[in-house]
């Protein structure tokens, strides 16, 4: 998917779907056989069949815990809200079956319970670019 801003005529983000079996959106999207070369090094490549361990190996583990969960039925929950619900209602989020969304600079990775990538979202963070030049 490509999110295009009709006013500014600028691409805002690219959403790359892997169409993995077991994902709530399975068969809704065509598989994007992407290859993202990191740091200009052809040995550091994330592709549609990469696992979460590959991302950690190439990009480091500085993301902390997931920023959001997506349950097996597709409902997205903020991590803080999900934790509060669990405490209040004694509900359980199955972290092995739920989909976790991790954030890196200008990239979101949606990771399935089997550690496969389900979606990669690429976007530009204007504030980061401004800070980097100061």
C-alpha positions as a printed Julia matrix, in Angstrom:
134×3 Matrix{Float64}:
   0.0     0.0    0.0
   1.09    3.56  -0.6
  -0.42    6.43   1.37
  -0.37    9.44  -0.92
  -1.25   12.94   0.33
  -3.61   14.44  -2.24
  -2.95   18.0   -1.06
   0.84   18.02  -1.04
   1.26   15.27  -3.69
   3.77   13.53  -1.44
   3.98    9.86  -0.49
   3.49    9.69   3.29
   4.14    6.01   3.9
   4.65    2.61   2.34
   2.97   -0.42   3.92
   4.5    -3.76   2.92
   2.35   -6.84   3.6
   3.74  -10.39   3.78
   0.3   -12.1    3.68
   1.34  -14.78   6.18
  -1.01  -17.64   7.05
  -2.42  -17.15  10.54
  -2.57  -13.36  10.33
  -6.06  -11.82  10.73
  -5.64  -10.14   7.33
  -4.43  -13.29   5.56
  -5.45  -13.32   1.91
  -6.67   -9.74   2.1
  -3.43   -8.44   0.58
  -1.06   -9.77  -2.02
   2.36  -10.67  -0.69
   4.98   -8.0   -1.21
   8.33   -9.73  -1.78
  10.33   -6.81  -0.44
  14.06   -6.62   0.21
  15.21   -3.75   2.41
  18.98   -3.26   2.32
  20.17   -1.68   5.55
  23.11    0.66   5.95
  24.06    0.18   2.29
  25.35   -3.31   3.18
  24.1    -6.12   0.93
  24.68   -8.56   3.82
  22.11   -6.72   5.98
  18.82   -7.4    4.24
  15.33   -7.69   5.68
  12.91   -9.45   3.36
   9.36  -10.77   3.48
  10.48  -14.11   4.95
  12.75  -12.63   7.65
  12.11  -13.33  11.32
  12.13  -10.95  14.28
  15.57  -12.31  15.25
  16.95  -11.1   11.89
  15.66   -7.58  12.54
  17.19   -7.58  16.02
  20.5    -8.82  14.6
  20.7    -6.07  11.98
  19.0    -3.15  13.72
  19.69   -3.83  17.39
  17.3    -4.34  20.27
  16.88   -0.73  21.32
  13.13   -0.7   20.7
  12.09   -1.87  24.13
   8.75   -3.63  24.56
   6.14   -3.6   21.8
   4.25   -0.33  21.46
   0.96   -2.07  20.6
  -0.66   -5.48  20.51
  -3.01   -6.78  17.88
  -5.07   -9.74  19.0
  -5.81  -12.73  16.81
  -9.22  -11.25  15.94
  -7.59   -8.04  14.68
  -8.31   -5.58  17.51
  -5.36   -3.26  18.13
  -4.67   -2.21  21.71
  -2.18    0.24  23.13
   0.21   -1.6   25.46
  -0.62    0.63  28.45
  -4.38    0.21  27.96
  -4.01   -3.55  27.53
  -2.02   -3.81  30.77
  -4.62   -1.76  32.67
  -7.44   -3.95  31.33
  -5.57   -7.07  32.41
  -5.18   -5.7   35.93
  -8.81   -4.57  36.19
 -10.57   -7.56  34.65
  -7.91  -10.23  35.05
  -7.97  -10.61  31.28
  -5.07  -12.27  29.6
  -3.35  -11.17  26.42
  -1.7   -14.19  24.88
   1.63  -12.67  23.91
   2.54  -15.78  21.91
  -0.56  -15.59  19.68
  -1.04  -11.83  19.54
   0.7    -9.63  17.01
   3.19   -7.13  18.41
   4.09   -3.82  16.82
   7.65   -2.6   17.37
   8.95    0.84  16.44
  12.32    1.85  15.07
  13.26    5.18  13.52
  10.81    5.72  10.62
   9.81    2.02  10.59
   7.1    -0.05  12.28
   7.35   -3.85  12.3
   4.23   -5.91  12.96
   5.47   -9.26  14.25
   3.32  -12.4   14.53
   3.45  -14.92  17.39
   5.67  -17.21  15.3
   8.21  -14.33  15.01
   7.41  -13.74  11.31
   6.95  -10.27   9.89
   3.36   -9.55   8.91
   3.69   -5.87   7.95
   6.44   -3.28   7.58
   5.43    0.37   7.55
   7.99    2.87   6.24
   7.46    6.58   6.82
   9.4     9.83   7.13
   9.8    11.46  10.52
  10.29   15.15   9.88
  11.22   15.93  13.5
  14.07   13.41  13.45
  15.49   14.85  10.23
  15.42   18.34  11.74
  17.16   17.17  14.93
  19.84   15.33  12.96
  20.85   18.51  11.08
  21.07   20.71  14.2
